[in-house]
Amino acid sequence: MVFFVADNIVSSLGMSTKQNFISLLNGNTGISLVENKAIYNEPFQASMINDKKLEKYYNIISTKYPHSVSKHTRLEKMLIVSVDEALSKSNIDITSNKTGIVLSTTKGNINLLEPNQKNRFPANRISLWKLGDVIRKFFGNPNMTIVISNACISGVLAINKAAMMIQSKKFDNVVVTGADMVSRFVVSGFMSFLSLSSEPCRPFDKDRNGLSLGEAASTIILSSNPNGNSLIHRGGGSANDANHISGPSRTGEGSFIAINKALIEADISSSEIDHISSHGTATPYNDEMESIAIDRHKLNKVPINSIKGYLGHTLGAAGLVETSILLEEMRMNTLIKSAGFEKLGVSKDISIITQNQETEITTCLKMASGFGGSNASLIISKVVNDE
Amino acid sequence: MMNNSLKISKYCHITSDRVLVNGKPFIENINGLGPKSFIKHIYKSIEIDYSKFFKMDEISKLGFLASEILLKNINLSTYNSEDISIVLSNSDSTITTDYNHQSTINDYKNFFPSPSIFVYTLPNIMIGEISIRNGIKGENSFFIVEKFTAEIVVDHINSLFLTGKAEIGIGGWVNFNQERYEAFLYLASKNGDVNHTAGEVNKLFNLIT
């Protein structure tokens, strides 16, 4: 079995999963109007990490690790802070050759392409494999970091990859970490798609008008050893819509297949799912597509939320951020309401969570979809009486 | 089960010099064409008519053409569309298209970001293009590694096969930067003489170096 043993979220709402979860419980959103002309000429809605706080955490951590020789980019600092905090809650040895690292990101250090960043770092620092290498070396890990860059499903794919690595017995533990930042590159791109919301995004709502971007780093540690934890990776899958590179399928095809693959691997029927964490970007087409996939699996009555109304779309970190929140919901037996939602605005009847609610949660589904027609999902269960 | 491991059924390479199919010369770049021109020449040589090709960025075109050459005369319809996986890798992600998008946003007086460029700043878009063309709905994954590392792709496809998530895999490497480009794709299925191991895949990749 593959156990979830520790996790972390570094975001606008906090520097640990717990801090983020408490903010969510209190209904706080990290999305606000950002006025930063270095990123975009007009104000835009986004969830941004506080630089001073990040520096403070990073400076404390960097003195703990003797391997650190060079200076780090902002994104590397986010990842270092996230991995360190997750490690501090587990007893795994990151320097062991039986510990692997998987990194999930869409654009990595993409801000280094900006003219004012020129020559601040060696040229290869823009490479995603180099980002994986910098993180590995900082923590003294001997194995090549596995870097996944597969649009907005990268995080869920990375967790599924880690589970495969442990199942194959090549690794005892895998540290999955991911990050993306709100950069001029990404904001300008999504603006050109006209897909950014003018207010904090409102997943599944009738009046939703696009996504909000967010930046985050998040880390999830999986292990073959439960170490007192009871949440296990039951199954996962990915699938392609084979339909369009920038628009989701109208039939929810890839999402449906990805869920099906996870159900088959978990060896359960959809009736055993008691909570869903959606991708829920709040673009008109994504949320509609997900409602169709959910309907096709007859999951209409299962309480579902999107975390993006709190933290925005954190791209390569999203699957990790949202799975970390899902794990905390399962540990606390508490469903978090879906921020920004008032009235159902998708064609299929699905059960959006409108109030935080205490209830026993045992088996959950995480969904993700992204550009390139990509979809992924994973299933987590709580094991009882694991003696 | 008798035949329970994957074999390498077919493979192809594209470099700035030539296109090889199963290691044998298929198209030569006799006139020393530059990247864009040689890619266009390959498109014409394989006699396909696919208008979406012209909307793609150069790296997606490169991966797409390699997939067309690899899958020619391969009957994928004997497989369930969701059992066909695509597992690709490279070193430079989409760096040339990243520079292209960046050049549209450097200056607010000359600011013209385009969704048709931006969407190609994700390496897995190439997987989407190949999937659309062939109706492939299986597992997707794009890995970024410093240099071609057969284990990454081979281990992933073998794991998908062993866990019943795929019956057949398209694996390989498609890289494109300002200095060089190359594509190496192979098909892993139950048919073939060569075992689908990292050692064998490395040998095949090295035909071009």
Short mmCIF file of C-alpha atoms in Angstrom, two decimals, chain A residues 8-17 20 24 30-31 46-51 54 73-83 103-109 131 135 154-155 176-183 186 212-220 307-308 310-325:
data_model
loop_
_atom_site.label_atom_id
_atom_site.label_comp_id
_atom_site.label_asym_id
_atom_site.label_seq_id
_atom_site.Cartn_x
_atom_site.Cartn_y
_atom_site.Cartn_z
CA ASN A 8 2.46 21.17 2.87
CA ILE A 9 1.04 24.19 1.08
CA VAL A 10 2.93 27.49 0.73
CA SER A 11 0.48 30.10 -0.51
CA SER A 12 -1.05 33.51 0.14
CA LEU A 13 -3.03 31.92 2.97
CA GLY A 14 -0.23 30.28 4.90
CA MET A 15 2.97 28.29 5.02
CA SER A 16 1.51 24.90 6.00
CA THR A 17 -1.49 22.77 5.04
CA ASN A 20 -4.25 27.12 4.71
CA LEU A 24 -10.46 28.02 4.23
CA GLY A 30 -6.27 34.62 -0.85
CA ILE A 31 -7.37 36.16 -4.14
CA ALA A 46 -4.68 36.76 -8.20
CA SER A 47 -3.51 34.93 -5.09
CA MET A 48 0.08 36.03 -4.38
CA ILE A 49 2.67 34.83 -1.87
CA ASN A 50 3.99 37.54 0.44
CA ASP A 51 7.67 38.07 -0.44
CA LEU A 54 8.80 33.82 2.02
CA THR A 73 15.24 32.05 -7.41
CA ARG A 74 11.90 33.02 -5.90
CA LEU A 75 10.27 29.81 -7.19
CA GLU A 76 13.11 27.68 -5.79
CA LYS A 77 12.63 29.35 -2.41
CA MET A 78 8.93 28.50 -2.51
CA LEU A 79 9.75 24.86 -3.25
CA ILE A 80 12.49 24.67 -0.59
CA VAL A 81 10.20 26.10 2.10
CA SER A 82 7.42 23.70 1.11
CA VAL A 83 9.57 20.56 0.99
CA LEU A 103 8.67 17.72 -9.37
CA SER A 104 5.52 19.10 -10.97
CA THR A 105 5.57 22.46 -12.74
CA THR A 106 4.28 24.04 -15.92
CA LYS A 107 6.70 26.93 -16.38
CA GLY A 108 9.27 26.74 -13.55
CA ASN A 109 11.61 29.75 -13.46
CA LEU A 131 14.94 23.19 -11.25
CA ILE A 135 15.94 21.15 -5.27
CA SER A 154 0.94 17.88 -13.70
CA GLY A 155 0.31 17.73 -9.93
CA VAL A 176 6.29 15.03 -4.64
CA THR A 177 6.65 18.76 -4.87
CA GLY A 178 5.32 21.32 -7.28
CA ALA A 179 5.17 25.04 -7.85
CA ASP A 180 4.30 27.76 -10.30
CA MET A 181 4.28 31.50 -9.87
CA VAL A 182 2.12 34.37 -11.07
CA SER A 183 4.42 35.79 -13.75
CA VAL A 186 1.46 33.48 -17.60
CA SER A 212 -8.15 33.58 -11.13
CA LEU A 213 -4.47 32.75 -11.15
CA GLY A 214 -2.59 31.88 -8.00
CA GLU A 215 0.93 31.01 -7.00
CA ALA A 216 1.83 28.23 -4.62
CA ALA A 217 4.29 25.53 -3.81
CA SER A 218 2.98 22.31 -2.36
CA THR A 219 4.54 19.03 -1.27
CA ILE A 220 3.08 15.60 -0.61
CA ILE A 307 -10.48 25.06 -3.91
CA LYS A 308 -9.73 27.60 -6.65
CA TYR A 310 -9.61 30.44 -2.25
CA LEU A 311 -6.19 30.03 -3.85
CA GLY A 312 -6.77 30.57 -7.56
CA HIS A 313 -5.44 28.31 -10.25
CA THR A 314 -1.92 27.44 -9.17
CA LEU A 315 -1.19 25.53 -12.43
CA GLY A 316 1.57 22.96 -11.84
CA ALA A 317 1.00 23.14 -8.07
CA ALA A 318 -2.81 22.87 -8.28
CA GLY A 319 -3.08 19.09 -8.08
CA LEU A 320 -0.81 19.04 -5.04
CA VAL A 321 -2.42 22.03 -3.28
CA GLU A 322 -5.91 20.64 -3.76
CA THR A 323 -4.95 17.08 -2.81
CA SER A 324 -3.30 18.43 0.37
CA ILE A 325 -6.55 20.20 1.28
#
